Amino acid sequence: MADGQIVVSGLTKLYKNVRAVDNLSFTVAPGRVTGFLGPNGAGKTTTLRMMLNLVKPTAGEATIGGHRYADLTDPLRHVGAVLEASSAHKGRTGVNHLRVICAAAGFPRQRADEALALVGLTPAAKRKFKGYSLGMRQRLGIAAAMLGDPRVLILDEPANGLDPEGIRWMRDLLKSLASQGRTVLVSSHLLSEMQLLADDLVIIAAGKLVRQGTVSQVMDSMAHTAQVRVRTPQATELVSALKSTESATVTPNGDGVLLVTGVDAPTVGRAALKAGVELHELTTERPDLERVFLELTAGKAAIR
Ligand SMILES: Nc1ncnc2c1ncn2[C@@H]1O[C@H](COP(=O)(O)OP(=O)(O)O)[C@@H](O)[C@H]1O
Ligand SMILES: [Mg+2]
């Protein structure tokens, strides 16, 4: 596999009455963490499962390093996957679970210990899986995915059910794996999580691509939703002054506060100066990602 780029082109999955994934195309670059974002039911899991040859696409294809997953010889050495509800034999210890996978895949036995160390599970290596907390199970799932030292790591909502410390641990691990040049694709329905973790974002809703780019490109693409917050004891005068700038939309927010969209803060300031209006506050409020995300995906949840 030349590099770990993932290319999704025209990927489509139709279930009986749902277009789970709808002509979806995007790329995922090596050396970066890509957040695959969408509300519940957006088609994230279906897309990831099609990449991994676990679900057959209705149309389109996904390639990893130029090959379809099904055509990879020794896929576990190229692609590690952590899917939802990863599981292990309940009575087996963590280290034995990994050794079984090593034996089946032809990996050296010590990879099990190395992978456990990577995810910080060495102290729990000899405990039985049934006694593992959710966070420990997630760590073991990542350890299993890393056994083949893959260039590409695909994780489906790995932060689900983790406590804040577990989430921070996961974030640091995934960032460091990406900094080693690996491709890290991680799905989530929470934008706040991806804001801290991802370099790039792919946002989908109802199976369709909504946005793709770096986190800041996605933000900038929504920059027109930035609003200016202005506070004045002469709200009425300012509102009529702003009415003369054709593109401003003004929403009074009580207590002399006006929220202005469609113009930038300097324009509001100049209008106020010209009208002799006293200002007590003038701030540009950039939309946070969560708001951007909700606006982008609002009302687009797939029919269930
Ligand atoms: N095996 C299936 N049979 C029928 N519908 C499915 C199946 N798997 C997923 N879906 C539907 O496809 C849509 C996308 O689901 P999914 O890929 O799980 O979304 P996400 O992972 O983003 O929450 C949903 O409407 C879901 O109900
Ligand atoms: Mg899912």
Coordinates of N, CA and C in Angstrom, one line a residue, residues 49 124 126 203 221:
R49 N -18.6 0.8 7.4 CA -18.7 -0.7 7.2 C -18.5 -1.0 5.7
A124 N -3.9 -4.4 33.5 CA -5.1 -5.2 33.4 C -4.9 -6.4 32.5
K126 N -4.0 -9.4 32.6 CA -4.4 -10.7 33.0 C -5.7 -10.8 33.7
I203 N -18.4 16.3 7.1 CA -19.7 16.3 7.7 C -20.7 15.7 6.8
S221 N -16.3 28.6 6.0 CA -17.4 28.4 5.0 C -18.8 28.9 5.6

